[in-house]
């Protein structure tokens, strides 16, 4: 396909280390339950059903772009969509998340796990529609789930607090773990290929739960697979994100992304300094307003936005970062007032 050549999209400029005319901003989970128009469209339609419906996934992706004027759309999908498309028996349960009928815990379970071997045409078709409606300054960010996060859903069988079965498998059966990682990497790479062929402008690797790992386990047993996934997307800007990853940021940067996503716990200038000093890499930064701040007063939000922008600027001036994409430190909370989101987006872009 012919990818859009967007020279003036602020998000892509920031990711490439150029200087955009304003700080680009998008919010993780900007599409979804905080928006009344989303809740209306989803009435009576299952989450996975909506992810495999080209018109619906396009419309839901575009809703927050129209309403908030953000600099990027994030593809409406889910990290488990490629597993479902590969034939894994799972569902996304309202109020809970992805749930598997049979958790994957043994070598024979892993051997029987199907991998994605085809393009997901519904997603490709949805992306086509999205791209026809975005302007030349609005980027479409595609995404896939990271290897540890996806493994956790597969091995635990659903959302997990402590990831006990996953960590036990990792340490008890290294060969089974390696095969599981290889299969997840193959499936994720295939889903990413669908999105790249359809024309996404940038991508984010969401290894949301990687922050639960020790540095050693992350480095030895997870990061090499993330590096493989990111390498297949080298033609577009790549963002690498996880939650609670303060200690892992240098290893996440070493996996090869153009931009590292930072949650709200670590100031951006300290994150960048640590990445540069430990990994020797200088990347872009993404983040890092605490999602709970959107429930604070307008003036408190303004102070936090100014602090975060100042820390990003300090990181760039110190030579520890190449640019800044504003985002939350994790996803928009469902109870967030959409008008506060719109106002905060404007504040970030104008100041
Ligand atoms: O009932 C509903 O409306 C479903 C809620 C929902 C939504 C809106 C789920 C179930 N997934 C999504 C969309 C989604 N998921 C997007 C696109 C929307 C956007 O960002 O604007 C993306 C990027 C994801 C990715 C995703 N799914 C992640 C990584 C991002 C993150 O938040 O860390 C994870 C961990 C999932 C699993 C998942 N899917 C859904 C839920 C509720 C969960 C989390 C469950 C848990 O806490 O373990």
Short mmCIF file of C-alpha atoms and ligand atoms in Angstrom, two decimals:
data_model
loop_
_atom_site.label_atom_id
_atom_site.label_comp_id
_atom_site.label_asym_id
_atom_site.label_seq_id
_atom_site.Cartn_x
_atom_site.Cartn_y
_atom_site.Cartn_z
CA UNK A 1 0.00 0.00 0.00
CA UNK A 2 0.96 3.65 -0.25
CA UNK A 3 1.33 4.93 3.29
CA UNK A 4 0.25 8.57 3.81
CA UNK A 5 3.29 10.85 3.78
CA UNK A 6 2.35 13.21 6.60
CA UNK A 7 4.99 15.91 6.92
CA UNK A 8 2.95 18.23 9.17
CA UNK A 9 1.32 15.86 11.65
CA UNK A 10 2.56 17.07 15.08
CA UNK A 11 2.55 13.61 16.63
CA UNK A 12 4.73 12.16 13.88
CA UNK A 13 7.01 15.20 13.95
CA UNK A 14 7.54 14.78 17.71
CA UNK A 15 8.18 11.04 17.28
CA UNK A 16 10.77 11.75 14.56
CA UNK A 17 12.59 14.30 16.72
CA UNK A 18 11.38 17.31 14.72
CA UNK A 19 9.80 20.37 16.36
CA UNK A 20 5.99 20.56 15.90
CA UNK A 21 4.13 23.89 16.24
CA UNK A 22 2.38 22.61 19.38
CA UNK A 23 2.75 19.72 21.82
CA UNK A 24 0.86 16.80 20.25
CA UNK A 25 -1.60 14.98 22.50
CA UNK A 26 -3.75 11.85 22.52
CA UNK A 27 -5.09 9.84 25.45
CA UNK A 28 -4.92 6.08 25.90
CA UNK A 29 -8.52 4.77 26.07
CA UNK A 30 -9.78 8.01 24.53
CA UNK A 31 -12.24 5.83 22.60
CA UNK A 32 -14.60 4.10 24.94
CA UNK A 33 -16.79 4.35 27.96
CA UNK A 34 -16.14 7.98 28.90
CA UNK A 35 -18.06 9.01 25.74
CA UNK A 36 -21.90 8.94 25.65
CA UNK A 37 -21.81 8.49 21.86
CA UNK A 38 -19.69 5.35 22.39
CA UNK A 39 -22.06 3.91 24.99
CA UNK A 40 -24.98 4.54 22.64
CA UNK A 41 -23.33 2.86 19.66
CA UNK A 42 -22.28 -0.14 21.77
CA UNK A 43 -25.78 -0.78 23.20
CA UNK A 44 -26.54 -4.47 22.68
CA UNK A 45 -23.29 -5.11 20.79
CA UNK A 46 -20.52 -7.20 22.36
CA UNK A 47 -17.01 -5.76 22.66
CA UNK A 48 -15.44 -8.33 20.32
CA UNK A 49 -18.34 -8.05 17.89
CA UNK A 50 -17.66 -4.31 17.63
CA UNK A 51 -13.93 -4.96 17.06
CA UNK A 52 -14.76 -7.17 14.05
CA UNK A 53 -17.27 -4.73 12.53
CA UNK A 54 -15.47 -2.33 10.13
CA UNK A 55 -18.05 0.48 10.31
CA UNK A 56 -18.31 0.34 14.09
CA UNK A 57 -14.59 0.19 14.77
CA UNK A 58 -14.03 3.10 12.39
CA UNK A 59 -16.79 5.20 13.96
CA UNK A 60 -15.62 4.51 17.55
CA UNK A 61 -12.03 5.34 16.57
CA UNK A 62 -13.13 8.68 15.10
CA UNK A 63 -15.51 9.77 17.91
CA UNK A 64 -12.83 11.14 20.29
CA UNK A 65 -10.95 12.80 17.41
CA UNK A 66 -14.06 14.77 16.42
CA UNK A 67 -15.04 15.58 20.00
CA UNK A 68 -11.67 16.41 21.57
CA UNK A 69 -9.56 17.52 18.58
CA UNK A 70 -6.67 15.26 19.63
CA UNK A 71 -3.63 14.95 17.35
CA UNK A 72 -4.08 11.21 16.85
CA UNK A 73 -6.69 8.51 16.61
CA UNK A 74 -5.97 5.22 18.38
CA UNK A 75 -7.40 2.26 16.50
CA UNK A 76 -10.41 0.87 18.34
CA UNK A 77 -9.63 -2.78 18.91
CA UNK A 78 -8.26 -4.86 21.76
CA UNK A 79 -5.01 -6.66 22.48
CA UNK A 80 -6.84 -10.02 22.37
CA UNK A 81 -8.42 -9.47 18.92
CA UNK A 82 -5.61 -11.32 17.06
CA UNK A 83 -5.90 -14.27 19.49
CA UNK A 84 -9.64 -14.42 18.81
CA UNK A 85 -9.00 -14.21 15.05
CA UNK A 86 -6.48 -17.06 15.36
CA UNK A 87 -9.21 -19.24 16.90
CA UNK A 88 -8.52 -18.96 20.65
CA UNK A 89 -11.72 -19.53 22.64
CA UNK A 90 -12.03 -16.24 24.54
CA UNK A 91 -14.47 -13.42 25.19
CA UNK A 92 -14.33 -9.90 26.61
CA UNK A 93 -16.68 -9.80 29.58
CA UNK A 94 -18.25 -6.40 30.42
CA UNK A 95 -16.76 -4.89 33.57
CA UNK A 96 -14.05 -7.55 33.69
CA UNK A 97 -11.99 -7.88 30.52
CA UNK A 98 -10.65 -10.75 28.41
CA UNK A 99 -11.54 -14.22 29.72
CA UNK A 100 -10.47 -17.61 28.33
CA UNK A 101 -12.51 -20.79 28.48
CA UNK A 102 -9.35 -22.89 28.95
CA UNK A 103 -6.21 -21.21 30.34
CA UNK A 104 -2.93 -22.17 28.62
CA UNK A 105 -0.73 -23.75 31.31
CA UNK A 106 1.11 -26.81 29.96
CA UNK A 107 3.43 -27.66 27.07
CA UNK A 108 0.60 -29.44 25.26
CA UNK A 109 -1.68 -26.40 25.79
CA UNK A 110 0.99 -24.19 24.21
CA UNK A 111 1.60 -26.66 21.38
CA UNK A 112 -2.13 -26.62 20.62
CA UNK A 113 -2.36 -22.80 20.74
CA UNK A 114 -3.23 -21.57 17.23
CA UNK A 115 -1.32 -18.67 15.68
CA UNK A 116 -2.73 -16.00 13.37
CA UNK A 117 -1.91 -16.83 9.76
CA UNK A 118 -4.21 -14.46 7.88
CA UNK A 119 -4.98 -10.76 7.54
CA UNK A 120 -7.92 -9.55 9.64
CA UNK A 121 -9.86 -8.03 6.76
CA UNK A 122 -12.49 -6.37 9.00
CA UNK A 123 -9.76 -4.33 10.70
CA UNK A 124 -8.10 -3.46 7.38
CA UNK A 125 -11.44 -2.26 6.01
CA UNK A 126 -12.09 -0.16 9.15
CA UNK A 127 -8.64 1.44 8.86
CA UNK A 128 -9.40 2.37 5.27
CA UNK A 129 -12.49 4.30 6.41
CA UNK A 130 -10.64 5.95 9.30
CA UNK A 131 -7.84 7.17 7.02
CA UNK A 132 -10.34 8.63 4.56
CA UNK A 133 -11.75 10.83 7.35
CA UNK A 134 -8.61 11.96 9.19
CA UNK A 135 -6.89 15.18 8.13
CA UNK A 136 -3.23 15.43 7.13
CA UNK A 137 -2.31 16.61 10.63
CA UNK A 138 -4.05 13.75 12.47
CA UNK A 139 -2.16 10.48 12.76
CA UNK A 140 -3.68 7.02 13.08
CA UNK A 141 -1.92 4.97 15.76
CA UNK A 142 -2.28 1.22 15.46
CA UNK A 143 -1.36 -1.10 18.31
CA UNK A 144 -0.68 -4.59 19.50
CA UNK A 145 -0.36 -6.12 22.96
CA UNK A 146 3.05 -6.89 24.38
CA UNK A 147 4.23 -10.45 24.93
CA UNK A 148 4.06 -10.52 28.75
CA UNK A 149 0.65 -8.85 28.93
CA UNK A 150 -0.86 -11.24 26.38
CA UNK A 151 0.80 -14.25 28.03
CA UNK A 152 -0.73 -13.21 31.34
CA UNK A 153 -4.29 -13.25 29.94
CA UNK A 154 -3.65 -16.62 28.25
CA UNK A 155 -2.03 -18.31 31.24
CA UNK A 156 -4.19 -16.82 34.01
CA UNK A 157 -7.36 -17.18 31.94
CA UNK A 158 -8.43 -13.60 32.69
CA UNK A 159 -7.41 -10.34 34.38
CA UNK A 160 -4.94 -11.01 37.17
CA UNK A 161 -3.56 -9.15 40.15
CA UNK A 162 -0.37 -11.10 40.80
CA UNK A 163 0.25 -13.07 37.57
CA UNK A 164 1.18 -16.13 39.65
CA UNK A 165 0.61 -18.88 37.07
CA UNK A 166 2.41 -16.87 34.41
CA UNK A 167 5.49 -16.27 36.56
CA UNK A 168 5.52 -19.90 37.74
CA UNK A 169 5.44 -21.12 34.13
CA UNK A 170 8.21 -18.73 33.16
CA UNK A 171 10.51 -20.15 35.85
CA UNK A 172 9.41 -23.80 36.00
CA UNK A 173 9.29 -24.51 32.27
CA UNK A 174 11.58 -22.19 30.32
CA UNK A 175 11.11 -24.18 27.08
CA UNK A 176 7.31 -24.00 27.31
CA UNK A 177 7.62 -20.28 28.05
CA UNK A 178 9.87 -19.75 25.03
CA UNK A 179 7.41 -21.56 22.76
CA UNK A 180 4.53 -19.48 24.16
CA UNK A 181 6.48 -16.26 23.54
CA UNK A 182 7.33 -17.36 19.98
CA UNK A 183 3.67 -18.12 19.24
CA UNK A 184 2.44 -14.83 20.74
CA UNK A 185 5.10 -12.96 18.76
CA UNK A 186 3.96 -14.64 15.53
CA UNK A 187 0.30 -13.73 16.17
CA UNK A 188 1.05 -10.17 17.21
CA UNK A 189 3.33 -9.65 14.22
CA UNK A 190 0.62 -10.88 11.86
CA UNK A 191 -1.93 -8.47 13.38
CA UNK A 192 0.59 -5.65 13.10
CA UNK A 193 1.16 -6.57 9.44
CA UNK A 194 -2.59 -6.20 8.75
CA UNK A 195 -2.53 -2.73 10.30
CA UNK A 196 0.69 -1.70 8.53
CA UNK A 197 -0.58 -2.90 5.15
CA UNK A 198 -3.80 -0.96 5.74
CA UNK A 199 -1.79 2.22 6.36
CA UNK A 200 -1.44 3.07 10.08
CA UNK A 201 0.86 6.08 10.58
CA UNK A 202 2.43 4.97 13.89
CA UNK A 203 2.10 2.11 16.36
CA UNK A 204 2.16 1.48 20.10
CA UNK A 205 3.26 -1.75 21.75
CA UNK A 206 1.14 -2.01 24.93
CA UNK A 207 3.01 -4.28 27.36
CA UNK A 208 0.80 -2.94 30.11
CA UNK A 209 1.69 -5.46 32.82
CA UNK A 210 5.47 -5.71 32.15
CA UNK A 211 6.02 -3.54 35.25
CA UNK A 212 5.12 -6.55 37.41
CA UNK A 213 8.36 -8.28 36.37
CA UNK A 214 11.81 -8.18 37.88
CA UNK A 215 14.34 -6.42 35.70
CA UNK A 216 16.14 -9.74 35.18
CA UNK A 217 13.03 -11.62 34.01
CA UNK A 218 11.95 -8.76 31.78
CA UNK A 219 15.36 -8.53 30.15
CA UNK A 220 15.91 -12.28 29.66
CA UNK A 221 12.43 -13.66 29.06
CA UNK A 222 10.31 -10.90 27.52
CA UNK A 223 12.28 -8.03 25.99
CA UNK A 224 13.83 -10.03 23.09
CA UNK A 225 10.32 -10.79 21.78
CA UNK A 226 9.25 -7.15 22.11
CA UNK A 227 12.36 -6.19 20.14
CA UNK A 228 11.35 -8.61 17.37
CA UNK A 229 7.83 -7.15 17.22
CA UNK A 230 9.09 -3.55 17.12
CA UNK A 231 11.61 -4.42 14.41
CA UNK A 232 8.81 -5.52 12.06
CA UNK A 233 7.30 -1.99 12.33
CA UNK A 234 10.56 -0.12 11.67
CA UNK A 235 8.98 1.78 8.73
CA UNK A 236 6.76 3.83 11.09
CA UNK A 237 7.24 5.58 14.46
CA UNK A 238 6.97 3.06 17.30
CA UNK A 239 5.92 3.76 20.90
CA UNK A 240 6.65 1.25 23.69
CA UNK A 241 4.48 1.50 26.80
CA UNK A 242 3.91 -0.26 30.12
CA UNK A 243 2.61 0.60 33.59
CA UNK A 244 4.87 0.76 36.67
CA UNK A 245 7.95 0.38 34.50
CA UNK A 246 10.25 2.91 36.24
CA UNK A 247 13.04 0.36 36.64
CA UNK A 248 12.47 -1.20 33.23
CA UNK A 249 12.54 1.97 31.10
CA UNK A 250 16.14 1.48 29.85
CA UNK A 251 15.38 -2.12 28.83
CA UNK A 252 12.15 -1.02 27.15
CA UNK A 253 14.14 1.62 25.25
CA UNK A 254 16.75 -0.98 24.31
CA UNK A 255 13.99 -3.01 22.59
CA UNK A 256 14.24 -0.38 19.85
CA UNK A 257 11.20 1.96 19.92
CA UNK A 258 11.35 5.59 18.75
CA UNK A 259 9.33 6.74 21.76
CA UNK A 260 9.05 5.36 25.30
CA UNK A 261 5.73 5.73 27.12
CA UNK A 262 6.09 6.59 30.82
CA UNK A 263 3.34 6.21 33.42
CA UNK A 264 2.67 9.02 35.92
CA UNK A 265 4.99 7.74 38.65
CA UNK A 266 8.33 8.87 37.19
CA UNK A 267 9.03 12.50 36.19
CA UNK A 268 9.80 12.63 32.46
CA UNK A 269 13.21 14.28 32.89
CA UNK A 270 14.30 11.56 35.32
CA UNK A 271 12.91 8.85 33.03
CA UNK A 272 14.88 10.23 30.08
CA UNK A 273 18.08 10.63 32.09
CA UNK A 274 17.80 7.02 33.26
CA UNK A 275 17.11 5.72 29.75
CA UNK A 276 20.09 7.61 28.33
CA UNK A 277 22.54 6.75 31.10
CA UNK A 278 21.68 3.04 31.38
CA UNK A 279 20.81 2.07 27.79
CA UNK A 280 22.82 4.72 25.92
CA UNK A 281 19.70 5.47 23.88
CA UNK A 282 17.99 8.83 23.37
CA UNK A 283 14.31 8.40 22.46
CA UNK A 284 11.14 10.44 22.37
CA UNK A 285 8.97 10.50 25.50
CA UNK A 286 5.23 9.94 25.85
CA UNK A 287 3.16 10.75 28.93
CA UNK A 288 2.48 11.28 31.74
CA UNK A 289 -0.53 12.95 33.45
CA UNK A 290 -2.11 10.81 36.17
CA UNK A 291 -5.57 9.78 34.79
CA UNK A 292 -7.06 10.59 38.22
CA UNK A 293 -5.99 14.25 37.75
CA UNK A 294 -8.92 14.65 35.32
CA UNK A 295 -11.13 14.62 38.45
CA UNK A 296 -9.25 17.56 40.02
CA UNK A 297 -9.98 21.28 39.49
CA UNK A 298 -9.18 23.11 36.27
CA UNK A 299 -6.35 25.03 37.93
CA UNK A 300 -4.84 21.88 39.45
CA UNK A 301 -4.89 20.21 36.01
CA UNK A 302 -3.23 23.28 34.48
CA UNK A 303 -0.44 23.16 37.08
CA UNK A 304 0.21 19.48 36.41
CA UNK A 305 0.21 19.96 32.63
CA UNK A 306 2.73 22.80 33.01
CA UNK A 307 4.93 20.69 35.28
CA UNK A 308 4.95 17.75 32.87
CA UNK A 309 5.67 19.95 29.84
CA UNK A 310 8.49 21.61 31.78
CA UNK A 311 10.02 18.24 32.67
CA UNK A 312 9.80 17.11 29.04
CA UNK A 313 11.46 20.35 27.92
CA UNK A 314 14.24 19.87 30.48
CA UNK A 315 14.83 16.31 29.20
CA UNK A 316 15.11 17.54 25.60
CA UNK A 317 17.39 20.46 26.53
CA UNK A 318 19.67 18.11 28.49
CA UNK A 319 20.06 15.94 25.38
CA UNK A 320 18.28 13.00 27.04
CA UNK A 321 15.17 12.98 24.82
CA UNK A 322 14.29 13.84 21.22
CA UNK A 323 10.69 15.01 21.65
CA UNK A 324 7.47 14.81 23.69
CA UNK A 325 4.02 13.41 22.94
CA UNK A 326 1.57 14.34 25.70
CA UNK A 327 -0.63 11.54 27.06
CA UNK A 328 -1.98 10.20 30.31
CA UNK A 329 0.19 7.83 32.32
CA UNK A 330 -2.42 5.11 31.62
CA UNK A 331 -5.93 4.96 30.13
CA UNK A 332 -8.85 7.41 30.57
CA UNK A 333 -10.97 6.22 33.49
CA UNK A 334 -14.57 5.40 32.40
CA UNK A 335 -16.11 7.92 34.84
CA UNK A 336 -14.12 10.86 33.40
CA UNK A 337 -16.18 13.89 32.28
CA UNK A 338 -15.63 14.18 28.50
CA UNK A 339 -15.78 17.98 28.72
CA UNK A 340 -12.80 17.96 31.05
CA UNK A 341 -10.93 15.82 28.51
CA UNK A 342 -11.67 18.30 25.69
CA UNK A 343 -10.63 21.25 27.84
CA UNK A 344 -7.39 19.54 28.89
CA UNK A 345 -6.51 18.65 25.29
CA UNK A 346 -6.93 22.33 24.30
CA UNK A 347 -4.83 23.50 27.22
CA UNK A 348 -2.03 21.10 26.27
CA UNK A 349 -2.10 22.17 22.60
CA UNK A 350 -2.35 25.92 23.22
CA UNK A 351 0.03 26.55 26.08
O1 LIG B 1 -17.16 -2.80 27.90
C1 LIG B 1 -16.39 -2.18 27.15
O2 LIG B 1 -16.71 -1.11 26.56
C2 LIG B 1 -15.07 -2.81 26.93
C3 LIG B 1 -13.98 -2.07 27.58
C4 LIG B 1 -12.78 -2.15 26.65
C5 LIG B 1 -12.39 -1.19 25.71
C6 LIG B 1 -13.04 0.13 25.41
C7 LIG B 1 -11.91 -3.23 26.55
C8 LIG B 1 -11.97 -4.49 27.30
N1 LIG B 1 -10.99 -2.95 25.56
C9 LIG B 1 -11.24 -1.71 25.02
C10 LIG B 1 -10.55 -1.03 23.91
C11 LIG B 1 -9.10 -1.02 23.90
N2 LIG B 1 -8.30 -1.93 24.52
C12 LIG B 1 -8.28 -0.11 23.18
C13 LIG B 1 -8.73 0.94 22.18
C14 LIG B 1 -9.34 2.15 22.79
C15 LIG B 1 -8.48 3.30 23.19
O3 LIG B 1 -7.35 3.15 23.69
O4 LIG B 1 -8.97 4.44 23.03
C16 LIG B 1 -6.96 -0.44 23.47
C17 LIG B 1 -5.71 0.27 22.97
C18 LIG B 1 -7.00 -1.59 24.30
C19 LIG B 1 -5.81 -2.31 24.72
C20 LIG B 1 -5.88 -3.17 25.93
N3 LIG B 1 -6.80 -4.13 26.24
C21 LIG B 1 -4.89 -3.19 26.92
C22 LIG B 1 -3.67 -2.35 26.88
C23 LIG B 1 -3.98 -0.96 27.26
C24 LIG B 1 -4.15 -0.71 28.72
O5 LIG B 1 -5.18 -0.14 29.09
O6 LIG B 1 -3.22 -1.04 29.48
C25 LIG B 1 -5.24 -4.13 27.88
C26 LIG B 1 -4.50 -4.50 29.14
C27 LIG B 1 -6.46 -4.74 27.44
C28 LIG B 1 -7.20 -5.81 28.09
C29 LIG B 1 -8.58 -5.37 28.41
N4 LIG B 1 -9.58 -5.27 27.47
C30 LIG B 1 -10.71 -4.79 28.05
C31 LIG B 1 -10.43 -4.55 29.42
C32 LIG B 1 -11.41 -4.03 30.43
C33 LIG B 1 -9.09 -4.90 29.64
C34 LIG B 1 -8.31 -4.76 30.94
C35 LIG B 1 -8.67 -5.84 31.92
C36 LIG B 1 -7.69 -5.90 33.07
O7 LIG B 1 -7.69 -4.98 33.91
O8 LIG B 1 -6.91 -6.87 33.12
#
